[in-house]
Amino acid sequence: MLQLKNIFRWYNSGANRAFVLRDVSLEIQKGEFVSIMGPSGSGKSTLLHVLGMMDEPNEGQYLFLDNNVLNIKEKQRAELYKKHIGFVFQAYHLIDELTVYENIETPLLYHGFNSSERKSMVADVLDRFNIVGKKDLFPNQLSGGQQQLVGIARAVITKPDLILADEPTGNLNSKQGEEIMDLFKTLNQEGVTIVQVTHSEKNAAVGSRIVNLLDGRVV
Amino acid sequence: MLQNYLKIALRNLLKNKTFSFINIAGLAVGLASTMLLALWVLDEYSFENFQEKRDVLFQGKRNFKESETSIWTSSSQSGNTAEYIRKNFPEVKNAVLTDWGNNVTISYGEKSLKKTWFSVETPFFEMFTFPFVQGSAKTAFIDVNSVVLTESMAKSLFGDEDPMNKLVKINLKHSLKVTGVLKDLPKNTRFNFDYLTSIKFLDSIGETYYGWSANNFQLWVELRPDANLEAVNKKMLKVYKSNADGFSNGDLFLYPLSRLRLFNKFNNGVESGEGLNSLVSLFSIISIVILVIACINFMNLSTARSEKRAKEVGVRKVTGATRGSLISLFLSESLLITILAFGLAILMVTLLLPAFNDLIGKQLTIPFGNINYVLGAIILVLFTGFMSGSYPAFFLSSFKPIKVLKGTMQLGRGASLPRKILVVIQFCFSIVLIIFTILVYQQIRFGQNQPLGYDQKNLMYFEMPGEMYKQFTPMKQDLLASGVVMSAYSTNQPMNATGNNSWGYEWKGQKPEQKNQIFDNVRVTLDFLKTTGIKLKEGRDYSPQFMADTIHSVLVNEAAVKAMGLKNPLGEIIRRQRDGNYTIVGVLQDFVFGNPFEDKQPMMVQLMPDSQSASNVVLRLNPQKSATECLEKISTIFKKYESVAPFDYEFVDTEFEKKFSKETLLRNLAYLFGGLAIFVSCLGLFGLASFMAERRTKEIGIRKVLGASISGIVMMLSKDFLKLVGIATIVSFPIAWWLGNKFLEYYPKHINFAWWIFAVSGIMAGVIALLTVSYQAIKAAVANPVKSLRTE
């Protein structure tokens, strides 16, 4: 599905280059469930952002569904991203001013669905995630686990092929964490490719493959 | 999509009530001031627009060379001009004379009203769009003894009776038949007559004089559509020259009717640009400035709060939002706020309009039904919404999602720089307005406090209607005997009223170019000096002992002596072809007669016998008696001599105040809009201060834990803002200096720019800013640090 070849990412701090990613090559097949692990500062999040096209490497090649991501136009890249990728954050990142329903609906607005399509799609997802009763609440009225549920619902509603999750259970207690991982597992079984960054061995084990990073290198 | 945007916008508004209030109130004030000014400006620009022939109508003006260095521009013409132009100018379709209009009593039966009487030649009705309701232009003045009334004039004189063919009396003596009724004049015209007669009627009662050197008529010209104004004006220059009768009577030229309202001010023979238009454009700029200040508030507060919105931007981008869609999100937010503010502004304008009308002396209304105004309002809202929303929209939508979502975004010092610059600009405007307001106030005070050269208090005058002047001598005796009047004289021009002047005098040692020296002419009866309190510099007052005073003597003022260049003026003779010789018997100390801001004009005061036709009586009241008692007694005496006409009087000091109407208008507007500008700036500053205090809660908490005092923290928080106001003060000084001097140049006599004005306005701005900021600073400083640190 995607292929990273010799990716370098660095920041200039004064005269020195601070490398975040060094010569990372990685291939992920459709249907995989990959967990990226490593200590703090090893480059996990940066790698995830590169995969999610939110960060550009300084060197290297990135092929996504046969598109050379780094050589195509910004607009095409945005289209590619919009069509195929969903993002889940550690801190959920819901919009505080919007209700659960509206938060889940937001991506659909940007994907150009009309009002009735949006209604049925949101209703489906609410139903599936068992949060119909919460649809009119605001994020600050929900527990962390429920917020992350909404975050994932928002990520999957556009039916992406790839979900990128940045420590999705980092802010949750273990029981909530388990539920979220179960959900990812189900999604993966339905054919969605998942890449997660995690600190937890247990959560990493849920996936089909583990990639270990240390000081910006795959080990 | 839009629905979603608006939902978010509304929720944001409700969530941040302080910011919403500041934004909406500020924009509403800005919009309201723009709308008020727009109503005024559009009204000024609408003058004479209803005249169907406005593009081909002109007023005759003439440039008059007083000396080598000064050209005086006048609108009065010789009565011969119209006839001459009609005959000799094929480019001219119509040319008519009118007089200047007078307030004269018109009566029907028992009813007597003092209204504006104006005389015209018949083609006047073809040129100007003043349609007839009854009668017609063709028939109105066939009979010389005819009068045409306006509708409301007819109504107040006749009630529901049909006025046509009824007889009315003008000035209690002339019986005229009503031959027409005109539709009431629109408010936006320079003409303000209530009834019209033909110039031929004036001829028949001997009140006209036709001579090429006279200057007693107004001249109105309609050019043919294909005529070229410049070419016509070249020929017009020769009108007076080719009819010279020994005098140099100036150069005639045509001036567009459409420019009369706003641009009619001449300096050395050319339009000076200092007419009403300068006031109009000044305040148009000021109102836009206030709106800009309000928009700046919006930008400042939005960007200041950007860290709070940053997460939303990030999330939206991650879920697929493009930059364009975010820009439209923020713009629709600012548009929503502008629309709310606009609603509030409409309410404000509706409530304020009566007071504003009082202030500017007009009767403006909000033209809700006028499609042009509605369109204008929509454009105003769109413009304001876009202007205030654009910077935040582009700024906020540029955030990189990974940075804001990881919480690593630091807006830092660079990001607050534009905000600081905007605050400096706001306060610059405010300080310039403060300085300007002080200047205007000072200049008016200066005009009012000038030594007048006579005693204005207890000085009044009333008009003598009809032939009352014939009984002036016994009336004067009655007045003096009543005990309320100390002294009285009759005159053709009461104090304050200039307008009668002449030229063509000769004297010993006169330079050739001085033949055109213009003198104000005042004709008085005995006791002029005694009544007014004007002082003699040398020589003597008029006196009944000298029988010849009425024919051969003249009093001049100091300015006249100076203009003529006389060393020993007493006994010198002033000669004028038609009038004869006058000996200077006395020199008057200069006194303010006309415009208090202009240099004193040369003046001749001539004595006339009691029996001569004079329009006014000037009285010195007994200061021991109350004004009510004085008026009562004088009114009784007046009634004894004139039972029909109303007793119409003025006090000289209140009339004098009216000479400052333009300045007072300027001052009132400067107060109002200066105050608004400062208010809106302070709103913005208040918002920024509260934002800063909120942002620095943690820092303040830590400082307090470490032992900082409350006053120290208040100082720290206020200092930043005071610095900005300080910079604004320095930047505004040269601007204010330049603008202020430009304003003062407008007045030949003016105050000097005093340094303390700068000091006062700088301190004022500082104090206002400090008061605004300190509330937030103190609130933040006294907060419990334990609480603020825990919330982190």
CSV table of C-alpha atoms in Angstrom, one decimal, chain A residues 2-181:
chain,number,residue,atom,x,y,z
A,2,LEU,CA,2.8,2.4,0.9
A,3,GLN,CA,6.5,2.5,0.8
A,4,LEU,CA,9.0,4.8,2.4
A,5,LYS,CA,12.5,4.8,0.9
A,6,ASN,CA,15.5,6.3,2.7
A,7,ILE,CA,13.6,8.9,4.5
A,8,PHE,CA,15.6,11.7,6.3
A,9,ARG,CA,14.1,14.4,8.5
A,10,TRP,CA,16.1,16.9,10.3
A,11,TYR,CA,15.9,20.4,11.9
A,12,ASN,CA,18.5,23.0,11.7
A,13,SER,CA,19.4,24.2,15.2
A,14,GLY,CA,22.2,26.7,14.8
A,15,ALA,CA,25.0,25.2,12.8
A,16,ASN,CA,24.0,21.6,13.6
A,17,ARG,CA,21.5,19.4,12.1
A,18,ALA,CA,19.3,17.6,14.6
A,19,PHE,CA,18.2,14.4,12.9
A,20,VAL,CA,14.8,13.1,13.8
A,21,LEU,CA,14.6,10.4,11.1
A,22,ARG,CA,17.7,8.8,9.6
A,23,ASP,CA,17.4,6.7,6.5
A,24,VAL,CA,14.1,5.1,7.4
A,25,SER,CA,12.7,2.6,4.9
A,26,LEU,CA,9.4,0.9,5.5
A,27,GLU,CA,6.8,-0.9,3.5
A,28,ILE,CA,3.3,-1.5,4.6
A,29,GLN,CA,0.9,-3.8,2.9
A,30,LYS,CA,-2.8,-3.3,2.6
A,31,GLY,CA,-4.6,-4.9,5.6
A,32,GLU,CA,-1.7,-4.7,7.9
A,33,PHE,CA,-1.9,-3.5,11.5
A,34,VAL,CA,1.5,-2.0,12.3
A,35,SER,CA,2.6,-0.7,15.7
A,36,ILE,CA,5.5,1.7,15.9
A,37,MET,CA,7.3,1.6,19.2
A,38,GLY,CA,10.3,3.3,20.7
A,39,PRO,CA,11.4,5.6,23.5
A,40,SER,CA,10.5,9.3,23.7
A,41,GLY,CA,12.2,11.3,21.0
A,42,SER,CA,12.9,8.4,18.8
A,43,GLY,CA,11.0,9.8,15.9
A,44,LYS,CA,7.7,7.8,16.2
A,45,SER,CA,5.4,10.8,15.8
A,46,THR,CA,7.4,12.3,13.0
A,47,LEU,CA,7.3,9.1,11.1
A,48,LEU,CA,3.5,9.0,11.6
A,49,HIS,CA,3.2,12.5,10.4
A,50,VAL,CA,5.3,11.8,7.3
A,51,LEU,CA,3.0,8.8,6.6
A,52,GLY,CA,0.0,11.1,7.1
A,53,MET,CA,1.5,13.7,4.7
A,54,MET,CA,1.4,16.3,7.4
A,55,ASP,CA,5.2,16.6,7.5
A,56,GLU,CA,7.6,16.5,4.6
A,57,PRO,CA,10.9,14.7,4.9
A,58,ASN,CA,14.1,16.5,3.8
A,59,GLU,CA,15.2,13.5,1.8
A,60,GLY,CA,13.8,10.2,0.5
A,61,GLN,CA,10.9,8.9,-1.4
A,62,TYR,CA,7.3,8.1,-0.3
A,63,LEU,CA,5.1,6.0,-2.5
A,64,PHE,CA,1.4,5.9,-1.5
A,65,LEU,CA,-0.9,3.7,-3.6
A,66,ASP,CA,1.6,4.2,-6.5
A,67,ASN,CA,1.7,8.0,-6.1
A,68,ASN,CA,5.0,9.6,-5.6
A,69,VAL,CA,3.7,11.7,-2.6
A,70,LEU,CA,6.7,14.1,-2.4
A,71,ASN,CA,6.6,15.0,-6.1
A,72,ILE,CA,2.9,15.7,-6.7
A,73,LYS,CA,1.2,19.0,-6.2
A,74,GLU,CA,0.0,20.2,-2.8
A,75,LYS,CA,-3.6,20.0,-4.0
A,76,GLN,CA,-3.3,16.4,-5.3
A,77,ARG,CA,-1.6,15.4,-2.1
A,78,ALA,CA,-4.5,16.9,-0.1
A,79,GLU,CA,-7.0,15.0,-2.2
A,80,LEU,CA,-5.0,11.7,-1.7
A,81,TYR,CA,-5.0,12.4,2.0
A,82,LYS,CA,-8.6,13.3,2.2
A,83,LYS,CA,-9.7,10.2,0.3
A,84,HIS,CA,-7.6,7.5,2.0
A,85,ILE,CA,-6.4,8.6,5.4
A,86,GLY,CA,-8.0,9.1,8.8
A,87,PHE,CA,-6.2,10.4,11.9
A,88,VAL,CA,-6.7,9.6,15.6
A,89,PHE,CA,-4.9,11.6,18.3
A,90,GLN,CA,-3.8,10.9,21.8
A,91,ALA,CA,-5.6,14.0,23.0
A,92,TYR,CA,-8.7,13.2,20.9
A,93,HIS,CA,-8.7,16.8,19.5
A,94,LEU,CA,-12.4,17.2,19.2
A,95,ILE,CA,-13.8,20.7,18.5
A,96,ASP,CA,-15.1,21.9,21.9
A,97,GLU,CA,-17.8,24.1,20.4
A,98,LEU,CA,-19.4,21.3,18.5
A,99,THR,CA,-21.6,18.4,19.7
A,100,VAL,CA,-20.6,14.8,19.2
A,101,TYR,CA,-22.9,14.6,16.2
A,102,GLU,CA,-21.4,17.7,14.6
A,103,ASN,CA,-17.8,16.6,15.4
A,104,ILE,CA,-18.4,13.4,13.5
A,105,GLU,CA,-20.1,15.2,10.7
A,106,THR,CA,-17.2,17.7,10.2
A,107,PRO,CA,-15.1,15.6,7.7
A,108,LEU,CA,-18.2,14.9,5.6
A,109,LEU,CA,-18.6,18.7,5.1
A,110,TYR,CA,-15.1,18.8,3.7
A,111,HIS,CA,-15.7,15.8,1.5
A,112,GLY,CA,-18.7,17.4,-0.1
A,113,PHE,CA,-21.5,15.1,1.0
A,114,ASN,CA,-24.9,16.5,0.9
A,115,SER,CA,-27.1,17.0,3.9
A,116,SER,CA,-29.1,13.7,3.6
A,117,GLU,CA,-26.1,11.6,2.9
A,118,ARG,CA,-24.4,13.1,5.9
A,119,LYS,CA,-27.3,12.4,8.1
A,120,SER,CA,-27.5,8.7,7.3
A,121,MET,CA,-23.7,8.3,7.4
A,122,VAL,CA,-23.5,9.9,10.9
A,123,ALA,CA,-26.4,7.9,12.1
A,124,ASP,CA,-24.7,4.7,10.9
A,125,VAL,CA,-21.5,5.5,12.7
A,126,LEU,CA,-23.3,6.6,15.9
A,127,ASP,CA,-25.2,3.4,15.9
A,128,ARG,CA,-22.2,1.2,15.2
A,129,PHE,CA,-20.1,2.9,18.0
A,130,ASN,CA,-23.0,2.7,20.4
A,131,ILE,CA,-23.0,6.4,21.1
A,132,VAL,CA,-26.4,7.4,19.7
A,133,GLY,CA,-27.5,8.6,23.2
A,134,LYS,CA,-24.5,10.9,23.4
A,135,LYS,CA,-24.9,12.7,20.1
A,136,ASP,CA,-26.1,16.0,21.4
A,137,LEU,CA,-23.4,16.2,24.2
A,138,PHE,CA,-20.4,18.4,23.9
A,139,PRO,CA,-16.9,16.9,24.3
A,140,ASN,CA,-16.4,18.2,27.8
A,141,GLN,CA,-19.4,16.3,28.9
A,142,LEU,CA,-17.8,12.9,27.9
A,143,SER,CA,-15.2,10.7,29.6
A,144,GLY,CA,-11.8,10.3,27.9
A,145,GLY,CA,-12.7,6.9,26.5
A,146,GLN,CA,-16.0,8.2,25.0
A,147,GLN,CA,-14.1,11.2,23.5
A,148,GLN,CA,-11.6,8.9,21.9
A,149,LEU,CA,-14.5,6.8,20.6
A,150,VAL,CA,-15.9,9.9,19.0
A,151,GLY,CA,-12.4,10.7,17.6
A,152,ILE,CA,-12.2,7.3,16.0
A,153,ALA,CA,-15.7,7.6,14.7
A,154,ARG,CA,-14.7,10.9,13.1
A,155,ALA,CA,-11.7,9.2,11.5
A,156,VAL,CA,-13.6,6.3,10.0
A,157,ILE,CA,-16.7,8.0,8.8
A,158,THR,CA,-15.1,8.9,5.5
A,159,LYS,CA,-14.2,5.2,5.1
A,160,PRO,CA,-10.4,5.6,4.9
A,161,ASP,CA,-8.1,2.8,3.7
A,162,LEU,CA,-5.5,3.8,6.3
A,163,ILE,CA,-5.9,4.9,9.9
A,164,LEU,CA,-3.0,6.6,11.6
A,165,ALA,CA,-3.3,6.7,15.4
A,166,ASP,CA,-0.9,8.6,17.5
A,167,GLU,CA,-0.9,6.9,21.0
A,168,PRO,CA,-4.7,6.5,20.9
A,169,THR,CA,-4.8,5.1,24.3
A,170,GLY,CA,-2.2,7.3,26.0
A,171,ASN,CA,-4.7,9.3,27.9
A,172,LEU,CA,-7.0,6.5,28.8
A,173,ASN,CA,-7.2,4.0,31.7
A,174,SER,CA,-6.6,0.4,30.9
A,175,LYS,CA,-10.2,-0.7,30.5
A,176,GLN,CA,-11.0,2.2,28.1
A,177,GLY,CA,-7.7,1.4,26.3
A,178,GLU,CA,-8.7,-2.2,25.8
A,179,GLU,CA,-12.1,-1.2,24.3
A,180,ILE,CA,-10.3,1.1,21.9
A,181,MET,CA,-7.9,-1.6,20.8
